[in-house]
mmCIF file of C-alpha atoms and ligand atoms in Angstrom:
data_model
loop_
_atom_site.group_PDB
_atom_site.id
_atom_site.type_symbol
_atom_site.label_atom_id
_atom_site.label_comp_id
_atom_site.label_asym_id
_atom_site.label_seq_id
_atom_site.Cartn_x
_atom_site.Cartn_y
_atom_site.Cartn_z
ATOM 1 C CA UNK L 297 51.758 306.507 189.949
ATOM 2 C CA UNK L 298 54.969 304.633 188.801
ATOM 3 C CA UNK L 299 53.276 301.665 189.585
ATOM 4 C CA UNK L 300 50.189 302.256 187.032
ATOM 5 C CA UNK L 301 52.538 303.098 184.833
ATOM 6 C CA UNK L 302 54.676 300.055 184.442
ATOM 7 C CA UNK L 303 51.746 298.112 184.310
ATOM 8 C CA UNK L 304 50.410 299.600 181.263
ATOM 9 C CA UNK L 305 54.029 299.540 179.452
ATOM 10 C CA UNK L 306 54.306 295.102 180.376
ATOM 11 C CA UNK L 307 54.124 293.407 177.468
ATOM 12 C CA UNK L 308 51.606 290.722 178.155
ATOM 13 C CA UNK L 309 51.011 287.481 176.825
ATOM 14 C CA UNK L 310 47.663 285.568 178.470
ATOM 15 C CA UNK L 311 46.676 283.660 175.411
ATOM 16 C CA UNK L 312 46.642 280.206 176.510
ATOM 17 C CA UNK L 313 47.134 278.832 173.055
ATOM 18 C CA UNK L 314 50.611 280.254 172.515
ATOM 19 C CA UNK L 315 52.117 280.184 176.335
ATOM 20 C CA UNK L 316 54.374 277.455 176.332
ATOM 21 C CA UNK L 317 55.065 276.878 179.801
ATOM 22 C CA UNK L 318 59.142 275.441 180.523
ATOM 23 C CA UNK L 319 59.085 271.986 182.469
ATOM 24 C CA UNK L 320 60.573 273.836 185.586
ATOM 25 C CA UNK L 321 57.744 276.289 185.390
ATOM 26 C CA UNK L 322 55.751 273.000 185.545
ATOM 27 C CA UNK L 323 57.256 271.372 187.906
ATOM 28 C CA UNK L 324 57.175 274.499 190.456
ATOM 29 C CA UNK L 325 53.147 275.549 189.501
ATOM 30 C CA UNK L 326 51.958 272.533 190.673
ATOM 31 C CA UNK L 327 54.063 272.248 193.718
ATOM 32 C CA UNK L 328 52.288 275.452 194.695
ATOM 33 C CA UNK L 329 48.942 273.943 193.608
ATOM 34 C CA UNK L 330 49.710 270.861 195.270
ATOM 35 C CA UNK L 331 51.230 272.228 198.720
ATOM 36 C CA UNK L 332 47.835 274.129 198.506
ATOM 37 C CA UNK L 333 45.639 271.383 198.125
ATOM 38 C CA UNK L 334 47.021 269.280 200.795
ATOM 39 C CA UNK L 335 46.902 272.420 203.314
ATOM 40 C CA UNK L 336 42.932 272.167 202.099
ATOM 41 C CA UNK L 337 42.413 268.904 202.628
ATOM 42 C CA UNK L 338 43.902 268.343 206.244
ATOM 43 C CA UNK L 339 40.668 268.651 208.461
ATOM 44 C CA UNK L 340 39.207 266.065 205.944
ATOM 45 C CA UNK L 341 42.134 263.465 206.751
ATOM 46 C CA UNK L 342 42.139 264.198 210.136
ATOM 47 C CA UNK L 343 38.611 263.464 210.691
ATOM 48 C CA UNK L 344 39.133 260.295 208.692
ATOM 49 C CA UNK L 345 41.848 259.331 211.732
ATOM 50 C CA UNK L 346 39.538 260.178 213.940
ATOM 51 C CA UNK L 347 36.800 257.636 212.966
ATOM 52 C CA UNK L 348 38.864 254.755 212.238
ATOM 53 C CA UNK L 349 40.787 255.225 215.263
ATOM 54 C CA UNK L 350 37.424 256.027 217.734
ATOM 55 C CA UNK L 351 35.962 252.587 217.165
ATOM 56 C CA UNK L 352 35.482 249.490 215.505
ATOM 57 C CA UNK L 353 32.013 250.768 213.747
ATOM 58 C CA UNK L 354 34.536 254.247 212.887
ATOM 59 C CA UNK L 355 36.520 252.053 211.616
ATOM 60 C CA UNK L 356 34.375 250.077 209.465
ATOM 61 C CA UNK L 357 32.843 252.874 208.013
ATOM 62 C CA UNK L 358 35.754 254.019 206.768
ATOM 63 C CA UNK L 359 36.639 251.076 205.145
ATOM 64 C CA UNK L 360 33.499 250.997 203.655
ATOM 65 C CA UNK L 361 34.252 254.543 202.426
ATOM 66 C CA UNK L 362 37.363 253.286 200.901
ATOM 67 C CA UNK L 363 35.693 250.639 198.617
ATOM 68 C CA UNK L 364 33.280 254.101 197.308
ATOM 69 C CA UNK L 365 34.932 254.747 193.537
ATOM 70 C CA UNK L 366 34.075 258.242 194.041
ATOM 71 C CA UNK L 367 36.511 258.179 197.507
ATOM 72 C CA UNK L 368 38.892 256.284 195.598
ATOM 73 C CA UNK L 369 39.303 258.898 192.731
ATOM 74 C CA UNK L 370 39.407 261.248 195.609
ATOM 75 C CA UNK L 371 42.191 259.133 197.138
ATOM 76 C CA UNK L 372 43.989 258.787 193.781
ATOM 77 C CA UNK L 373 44.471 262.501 193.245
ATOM 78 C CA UNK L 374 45.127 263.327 196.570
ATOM 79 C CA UNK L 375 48.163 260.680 195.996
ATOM 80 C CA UNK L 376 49.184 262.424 192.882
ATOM 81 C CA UNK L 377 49.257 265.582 194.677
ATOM 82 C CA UNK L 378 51.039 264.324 197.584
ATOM 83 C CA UNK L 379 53.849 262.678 195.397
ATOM 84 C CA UNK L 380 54.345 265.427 193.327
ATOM 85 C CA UNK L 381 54.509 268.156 196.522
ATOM 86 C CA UNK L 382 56.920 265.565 197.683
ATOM 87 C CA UNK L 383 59.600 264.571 194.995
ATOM 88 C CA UNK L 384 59.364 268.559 193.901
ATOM 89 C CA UNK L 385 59.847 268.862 197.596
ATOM 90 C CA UNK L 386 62.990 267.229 197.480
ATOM 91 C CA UNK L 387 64.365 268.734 194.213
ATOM 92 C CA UNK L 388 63.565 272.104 196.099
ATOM 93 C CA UNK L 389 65.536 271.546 198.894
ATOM 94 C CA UNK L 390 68.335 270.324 197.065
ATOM 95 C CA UNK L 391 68.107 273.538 194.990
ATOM 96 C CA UNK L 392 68.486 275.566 197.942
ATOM 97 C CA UNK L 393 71.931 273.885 198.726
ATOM 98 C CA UNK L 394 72.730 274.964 195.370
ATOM 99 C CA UNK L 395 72.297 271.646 194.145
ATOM 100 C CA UNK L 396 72.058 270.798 190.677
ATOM 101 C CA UNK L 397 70.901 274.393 189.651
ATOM 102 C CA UNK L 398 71.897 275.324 186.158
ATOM 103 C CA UNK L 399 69.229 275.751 183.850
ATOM 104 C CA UNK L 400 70.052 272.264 181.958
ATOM 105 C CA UNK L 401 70.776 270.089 185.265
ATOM 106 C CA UNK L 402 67.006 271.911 186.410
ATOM 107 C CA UNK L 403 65.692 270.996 183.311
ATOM 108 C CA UNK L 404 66.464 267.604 184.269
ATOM 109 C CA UNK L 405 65.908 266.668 187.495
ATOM 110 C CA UNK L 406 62.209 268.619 186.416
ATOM 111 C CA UNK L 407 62.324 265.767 184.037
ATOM 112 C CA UNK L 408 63.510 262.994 186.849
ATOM 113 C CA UNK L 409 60.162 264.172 189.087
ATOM 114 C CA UNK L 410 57.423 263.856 186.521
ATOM 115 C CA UNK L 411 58.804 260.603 185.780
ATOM 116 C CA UNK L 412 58.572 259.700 189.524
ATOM 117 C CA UNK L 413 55.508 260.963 190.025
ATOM 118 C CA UNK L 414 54.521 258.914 186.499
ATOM 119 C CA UNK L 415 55.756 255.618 188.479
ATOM 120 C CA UNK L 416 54.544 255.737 191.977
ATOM 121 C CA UNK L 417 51.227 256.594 190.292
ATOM 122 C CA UNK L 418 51.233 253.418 188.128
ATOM 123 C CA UNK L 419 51.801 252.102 191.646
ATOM 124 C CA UNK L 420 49.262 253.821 193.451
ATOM 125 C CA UNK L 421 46.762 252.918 191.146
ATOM 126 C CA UNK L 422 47.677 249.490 190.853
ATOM 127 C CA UNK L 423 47.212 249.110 194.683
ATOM 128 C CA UNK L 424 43.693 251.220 194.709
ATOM 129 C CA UNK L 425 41.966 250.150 191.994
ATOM 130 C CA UNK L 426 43.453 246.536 190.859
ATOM 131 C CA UNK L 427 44.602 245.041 194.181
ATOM 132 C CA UNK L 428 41.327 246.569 195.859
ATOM 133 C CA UNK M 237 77.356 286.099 208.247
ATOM 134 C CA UNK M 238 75.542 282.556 208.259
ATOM 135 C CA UNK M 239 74.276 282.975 211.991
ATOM 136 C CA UNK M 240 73.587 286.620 211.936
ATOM 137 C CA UNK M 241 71.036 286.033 209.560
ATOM 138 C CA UNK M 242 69.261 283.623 211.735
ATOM 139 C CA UNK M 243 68.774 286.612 214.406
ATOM 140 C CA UNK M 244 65.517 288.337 215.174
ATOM 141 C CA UNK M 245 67.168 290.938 212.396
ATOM 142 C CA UNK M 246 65.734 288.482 209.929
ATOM 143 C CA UNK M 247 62.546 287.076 210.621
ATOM 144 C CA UNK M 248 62.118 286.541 207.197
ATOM 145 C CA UNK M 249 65.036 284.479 206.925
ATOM 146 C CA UNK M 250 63.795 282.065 209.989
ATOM 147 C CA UNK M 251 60.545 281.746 208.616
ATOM 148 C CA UNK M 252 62.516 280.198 205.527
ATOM 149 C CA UNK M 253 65.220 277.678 207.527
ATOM 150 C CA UNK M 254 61.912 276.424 209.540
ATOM 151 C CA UNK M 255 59.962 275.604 206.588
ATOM 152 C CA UNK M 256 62.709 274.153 205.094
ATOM 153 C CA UNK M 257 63.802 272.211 208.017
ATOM 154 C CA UNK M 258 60.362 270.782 208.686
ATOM 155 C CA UNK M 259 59.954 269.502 205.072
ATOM 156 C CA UNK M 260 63.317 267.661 205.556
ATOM 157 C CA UNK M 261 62.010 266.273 209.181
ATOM 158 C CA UNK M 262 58.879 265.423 207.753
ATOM 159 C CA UNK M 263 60.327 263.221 204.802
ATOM 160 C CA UNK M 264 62.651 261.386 207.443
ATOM 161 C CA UNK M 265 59.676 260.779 209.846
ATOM 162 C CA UNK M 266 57.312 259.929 207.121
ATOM 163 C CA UNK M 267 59.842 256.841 206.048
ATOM 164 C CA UNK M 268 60.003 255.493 209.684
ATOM 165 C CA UNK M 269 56.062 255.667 210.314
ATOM 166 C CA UNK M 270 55.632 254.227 206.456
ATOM 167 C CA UNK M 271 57.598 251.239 207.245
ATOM 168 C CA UNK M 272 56.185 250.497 210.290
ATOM 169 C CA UNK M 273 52.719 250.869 208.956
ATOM 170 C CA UNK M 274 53.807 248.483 205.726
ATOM 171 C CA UNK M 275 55.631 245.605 207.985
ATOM 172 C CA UNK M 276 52.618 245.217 210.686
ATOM 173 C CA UNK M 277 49.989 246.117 207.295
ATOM 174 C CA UNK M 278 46.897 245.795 210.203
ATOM 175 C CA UNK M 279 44.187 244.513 208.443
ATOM 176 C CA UNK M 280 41.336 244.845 210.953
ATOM 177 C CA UNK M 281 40.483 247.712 213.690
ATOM 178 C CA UNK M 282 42.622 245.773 216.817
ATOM 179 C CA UNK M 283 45.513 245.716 214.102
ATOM 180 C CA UNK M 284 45.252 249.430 213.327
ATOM 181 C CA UNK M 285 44.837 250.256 217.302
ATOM 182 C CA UNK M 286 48.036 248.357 217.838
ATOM 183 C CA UNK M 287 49.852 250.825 215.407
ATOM 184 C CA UNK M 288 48.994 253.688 217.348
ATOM 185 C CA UNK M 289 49.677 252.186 220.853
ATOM 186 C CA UNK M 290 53.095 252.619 221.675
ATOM 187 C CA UNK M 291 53.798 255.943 223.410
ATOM 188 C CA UNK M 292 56.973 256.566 220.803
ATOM 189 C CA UNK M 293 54.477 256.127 217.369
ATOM 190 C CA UNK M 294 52.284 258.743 219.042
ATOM 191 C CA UNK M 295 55.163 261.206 220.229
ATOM 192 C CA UNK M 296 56.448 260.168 216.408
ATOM 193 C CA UNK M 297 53.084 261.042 214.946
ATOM 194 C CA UNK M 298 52.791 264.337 216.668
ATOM 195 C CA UNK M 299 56.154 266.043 215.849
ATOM 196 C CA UNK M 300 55.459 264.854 212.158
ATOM 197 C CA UNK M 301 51.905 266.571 212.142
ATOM 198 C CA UNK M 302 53.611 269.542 213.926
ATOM 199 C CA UNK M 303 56.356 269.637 211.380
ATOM 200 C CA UNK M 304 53.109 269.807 208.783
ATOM 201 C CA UNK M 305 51.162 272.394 210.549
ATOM 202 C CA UNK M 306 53.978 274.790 210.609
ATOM 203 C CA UNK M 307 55.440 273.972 207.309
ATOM 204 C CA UNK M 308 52.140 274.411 205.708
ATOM 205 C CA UNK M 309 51.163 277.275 208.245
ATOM 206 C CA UNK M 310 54.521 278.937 206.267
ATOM 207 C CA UNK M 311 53.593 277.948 202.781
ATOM 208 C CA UNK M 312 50.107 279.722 202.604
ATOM 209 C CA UNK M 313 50.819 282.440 203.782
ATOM 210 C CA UNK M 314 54.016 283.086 201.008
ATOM 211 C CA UNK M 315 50.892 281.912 199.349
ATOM 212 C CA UNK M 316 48.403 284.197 200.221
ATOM 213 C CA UNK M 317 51.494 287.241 200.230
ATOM 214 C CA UNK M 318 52.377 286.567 196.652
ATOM 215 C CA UNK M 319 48.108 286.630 195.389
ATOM 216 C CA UNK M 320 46.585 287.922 197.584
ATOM 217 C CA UNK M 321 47.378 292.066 197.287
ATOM 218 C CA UNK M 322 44.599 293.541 198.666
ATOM 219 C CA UNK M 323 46.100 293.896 202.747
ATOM 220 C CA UNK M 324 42.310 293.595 204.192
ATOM 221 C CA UNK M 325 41.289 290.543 202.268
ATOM 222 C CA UNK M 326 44.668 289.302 202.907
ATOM 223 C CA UNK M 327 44.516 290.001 206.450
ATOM 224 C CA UNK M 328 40.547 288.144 206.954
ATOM 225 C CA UNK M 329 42.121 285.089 204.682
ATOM 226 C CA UNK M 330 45.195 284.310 207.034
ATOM 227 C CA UNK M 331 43.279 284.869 210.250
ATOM 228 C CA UNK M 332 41.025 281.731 208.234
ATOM 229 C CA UNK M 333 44.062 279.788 207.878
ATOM 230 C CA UNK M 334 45.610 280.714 211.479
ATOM 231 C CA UNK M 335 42.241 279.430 212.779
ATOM 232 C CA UNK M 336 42.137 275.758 210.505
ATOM 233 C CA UNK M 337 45.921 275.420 211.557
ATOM 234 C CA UNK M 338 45.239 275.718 215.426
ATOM 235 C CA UNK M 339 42.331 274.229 214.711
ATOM 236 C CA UNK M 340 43.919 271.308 213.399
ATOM 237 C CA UNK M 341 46.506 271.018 216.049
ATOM 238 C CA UNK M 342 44.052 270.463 218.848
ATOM 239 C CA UNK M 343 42.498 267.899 216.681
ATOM 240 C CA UNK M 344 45.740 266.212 216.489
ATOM 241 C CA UNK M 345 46.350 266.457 220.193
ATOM 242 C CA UNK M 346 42.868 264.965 220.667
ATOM 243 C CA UNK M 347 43.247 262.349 218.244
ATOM 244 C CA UNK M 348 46.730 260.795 219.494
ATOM 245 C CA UNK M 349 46.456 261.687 223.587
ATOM 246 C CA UNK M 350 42.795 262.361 223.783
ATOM 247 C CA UNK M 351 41.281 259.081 222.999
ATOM 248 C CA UNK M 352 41.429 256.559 225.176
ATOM 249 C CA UNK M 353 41.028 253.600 222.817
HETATM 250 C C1 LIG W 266 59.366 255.618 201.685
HETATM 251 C C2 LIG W 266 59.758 254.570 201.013
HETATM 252 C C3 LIG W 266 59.185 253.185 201.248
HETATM 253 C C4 LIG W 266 59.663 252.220 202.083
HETATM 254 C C5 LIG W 266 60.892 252.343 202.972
HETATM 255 C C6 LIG W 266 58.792 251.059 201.958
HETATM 256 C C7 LIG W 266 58.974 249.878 202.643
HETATM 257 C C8 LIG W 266 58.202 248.763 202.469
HETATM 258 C C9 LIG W 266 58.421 247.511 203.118
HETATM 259 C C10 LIG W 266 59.534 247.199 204.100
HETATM 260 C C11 LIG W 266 57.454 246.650 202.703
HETATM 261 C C12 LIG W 266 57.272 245.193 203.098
HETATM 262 C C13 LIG W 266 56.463 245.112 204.360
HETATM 263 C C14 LIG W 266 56.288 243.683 204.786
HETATM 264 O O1 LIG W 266 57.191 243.143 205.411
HETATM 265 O O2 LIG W 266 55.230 243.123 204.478
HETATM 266 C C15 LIG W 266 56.605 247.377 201.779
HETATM 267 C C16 LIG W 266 55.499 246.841 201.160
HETATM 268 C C17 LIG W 266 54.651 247.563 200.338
HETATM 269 N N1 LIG W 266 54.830 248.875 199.927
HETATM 270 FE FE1 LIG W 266 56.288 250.094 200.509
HETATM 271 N N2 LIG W 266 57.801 251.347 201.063
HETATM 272 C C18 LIG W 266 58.000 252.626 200.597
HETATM 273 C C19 LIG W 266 57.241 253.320 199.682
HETATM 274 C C20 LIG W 266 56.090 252.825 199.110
HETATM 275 C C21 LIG W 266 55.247 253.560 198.205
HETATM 276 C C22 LIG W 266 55.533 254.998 197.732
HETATM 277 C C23 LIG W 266 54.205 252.756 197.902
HETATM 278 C C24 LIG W 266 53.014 252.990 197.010
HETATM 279 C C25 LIG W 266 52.553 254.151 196.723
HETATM 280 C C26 LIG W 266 54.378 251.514 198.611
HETATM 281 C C27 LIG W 266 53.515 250.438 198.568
HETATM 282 C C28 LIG W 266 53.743 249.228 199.152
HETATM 283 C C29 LIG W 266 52.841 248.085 199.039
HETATM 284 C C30 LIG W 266 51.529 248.052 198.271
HETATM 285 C C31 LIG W 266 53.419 247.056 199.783
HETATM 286 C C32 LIG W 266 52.826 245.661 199.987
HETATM 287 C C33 LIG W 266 52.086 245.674 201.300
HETATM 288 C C34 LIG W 266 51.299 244.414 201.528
HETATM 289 O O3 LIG W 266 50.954 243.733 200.562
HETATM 290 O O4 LIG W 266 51.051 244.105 202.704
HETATM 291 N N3 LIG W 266 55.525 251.589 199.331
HETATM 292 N N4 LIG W 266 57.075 248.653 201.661
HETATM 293 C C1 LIG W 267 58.006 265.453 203.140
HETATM 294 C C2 LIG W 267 57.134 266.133 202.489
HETATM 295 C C3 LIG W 267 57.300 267.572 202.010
HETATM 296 C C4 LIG W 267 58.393 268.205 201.468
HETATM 297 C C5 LIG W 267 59.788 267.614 201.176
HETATM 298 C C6 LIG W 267 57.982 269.578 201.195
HETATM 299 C C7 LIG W 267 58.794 270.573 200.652
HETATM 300 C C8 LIG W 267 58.421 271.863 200.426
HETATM 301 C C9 LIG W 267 59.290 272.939 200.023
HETATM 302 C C10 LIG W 267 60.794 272.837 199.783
HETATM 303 C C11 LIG W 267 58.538 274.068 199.896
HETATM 304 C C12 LIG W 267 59.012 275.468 199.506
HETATM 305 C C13 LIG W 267 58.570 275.818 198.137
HETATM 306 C C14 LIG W 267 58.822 277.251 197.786
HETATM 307 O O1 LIG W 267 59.236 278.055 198.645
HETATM 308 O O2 LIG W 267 58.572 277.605 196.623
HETATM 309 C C15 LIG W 267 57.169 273.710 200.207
HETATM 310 C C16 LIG W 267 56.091 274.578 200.146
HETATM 311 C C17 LIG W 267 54.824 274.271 200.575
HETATM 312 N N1 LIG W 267 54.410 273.093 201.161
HETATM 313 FE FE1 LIG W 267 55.534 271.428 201.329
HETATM 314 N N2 LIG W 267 56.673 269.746 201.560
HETATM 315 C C18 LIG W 267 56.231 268.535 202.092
HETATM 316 C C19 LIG W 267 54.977 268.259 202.597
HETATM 317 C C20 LIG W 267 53.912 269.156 202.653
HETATM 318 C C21 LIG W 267 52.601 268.854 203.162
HETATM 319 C C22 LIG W 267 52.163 267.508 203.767
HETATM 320 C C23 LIG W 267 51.847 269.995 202.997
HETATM 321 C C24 LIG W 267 50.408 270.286 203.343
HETATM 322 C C25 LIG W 267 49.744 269.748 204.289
HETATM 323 C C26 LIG W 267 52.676 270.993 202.392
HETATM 324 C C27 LIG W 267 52.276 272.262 202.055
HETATM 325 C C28 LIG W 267 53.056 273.213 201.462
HETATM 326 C C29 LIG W 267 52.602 274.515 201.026
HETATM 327 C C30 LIG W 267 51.179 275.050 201.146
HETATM 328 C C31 LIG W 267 53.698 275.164 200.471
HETATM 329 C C32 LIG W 267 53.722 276.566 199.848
HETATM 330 C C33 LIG W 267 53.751 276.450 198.354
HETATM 331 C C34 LIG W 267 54.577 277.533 197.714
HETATM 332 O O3 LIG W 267 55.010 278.477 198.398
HETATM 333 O O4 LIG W 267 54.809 277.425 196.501
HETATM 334 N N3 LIG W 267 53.922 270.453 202.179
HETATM 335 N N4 LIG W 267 57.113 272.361 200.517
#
């Protein structure tokens, strides 16, 4: 009974137009979205070890996969994701050493991540889509 | 104080150190298998078999997908605890994700020691 009643005396704010989320709350939303996605998307890479380590048709195939733009986008996010998981990763763990953790160092070492994320992209990209 | 709560008294506690703990193994292993991948950069399917010959890249490889498993094992199901309210959907949902994690292990077991290529 408590329970339903706190619920119904939370102020609530879901309108999308005025939220305006903090970089930290940023930063720690899409680790959770990105932790998640890789957790998803194991079997997938697995499999792709699999074939390219079964045989040299396996193999080919997957390279041929590779050279697919639609595998490549795939690729690309899947990259994002992993490099944000893992610099936000890091930031995390230094957190819970107690690292850097008042509100204006967190604000910017939230700050230091997108940016690294921003530049191994430019990388990544460079290296998927120009390079080949 | 520090080692009592690493005691069966605090499971929840555990749970915690290992996720953090594999996170920080995985990062470490995931530098010495990136190198080695970038300075042989195999270009064909003999080159890529060579990678994964020597007995100490495949030992390598499986404690890093082992530190994954687990570490991810731990993260969706703080996941799942956090959106997840209902205890019955809850409950079908992680016996899912128990089954893709073992499920994933044996492929990984099968993969590196299972193949003979
Ligand atoms: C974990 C940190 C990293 C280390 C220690 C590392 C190390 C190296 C080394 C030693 C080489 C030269 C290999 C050789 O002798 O040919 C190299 C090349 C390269 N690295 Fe990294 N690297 C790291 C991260 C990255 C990242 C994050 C990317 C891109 C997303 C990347 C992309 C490349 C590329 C494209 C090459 C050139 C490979 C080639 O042309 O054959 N590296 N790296
Ligand atoms: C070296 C790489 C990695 C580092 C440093 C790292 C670090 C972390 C840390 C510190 C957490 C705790 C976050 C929290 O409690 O809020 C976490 C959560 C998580 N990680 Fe990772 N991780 C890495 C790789 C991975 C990989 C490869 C996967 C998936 C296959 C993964 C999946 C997850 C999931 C699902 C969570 C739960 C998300 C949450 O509770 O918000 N992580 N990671």
């Amino acid at each position: 009974m408590m329970v339903k009643k706190q619920k119904k005396q939370r102020p609530k704010n879901l309108d999308l137009f005025t939220i305006r989320l903090p970089v930290n709350a940023v930063v720690s939303i899409l680790h959770r979205a990105s932790g998640v996605v890789l957790f998803l998307i194991q079997p997938l890479l697995l499999w792709t070890l699999y074939l390219s380590l079964s045989s040299a048709q396996g193999y080919a195939a997957v390279a041929k996969q590779f050279q697919q733009w639609p595998v490549k986008l795939l690729i690309t996010a899947l990259a994002c994701a992993f490099f944000h998981h893992f610099y936000a990763g890091i930031r995390h763990l230094a957190m819970d050493v107690h690292w850097m953790t008042t509100l204006q160092k967190a604000r910017f070492s939230s700050r230091v991540v997108l940016w690294l994320v921003a530049v191994t992209m430019v990388f990544v990209i460079w290296v998927i889509w120009v390079r080949g | 104080m520090l080692f009592e709560l690493l005691t069966a008294k605090y499971p929840g506690m555990r749970r915690w150190l290992t996720q953090r703990l594999c996170a920080l193994s995985m990062a470490v292993v995931l530098l010495l298998l990136w190198l080695r991948v970038m300075c042989l950069s195999p270009q064909d399917y003999s080159e890529w078999q060579a990678l994964f010959a020597p007995l100490w890249w495949r030992l390598l490889s499986v404690w890093f997908f082992a530190c994954m498993l687990l570490h991810a094992w731990l993260g969706v199901r703080d996941v799942l605890r956090d959106y997840v309210p209902h205890l019955g959907i809850r409950a079908v949902l992680q016996w899912l994700v128990n089954f893709a994690v073992w499920g994933n292990a044996i492929a990984v077991i099968w993969i590196l020691f299972g193949m003979n290529f």
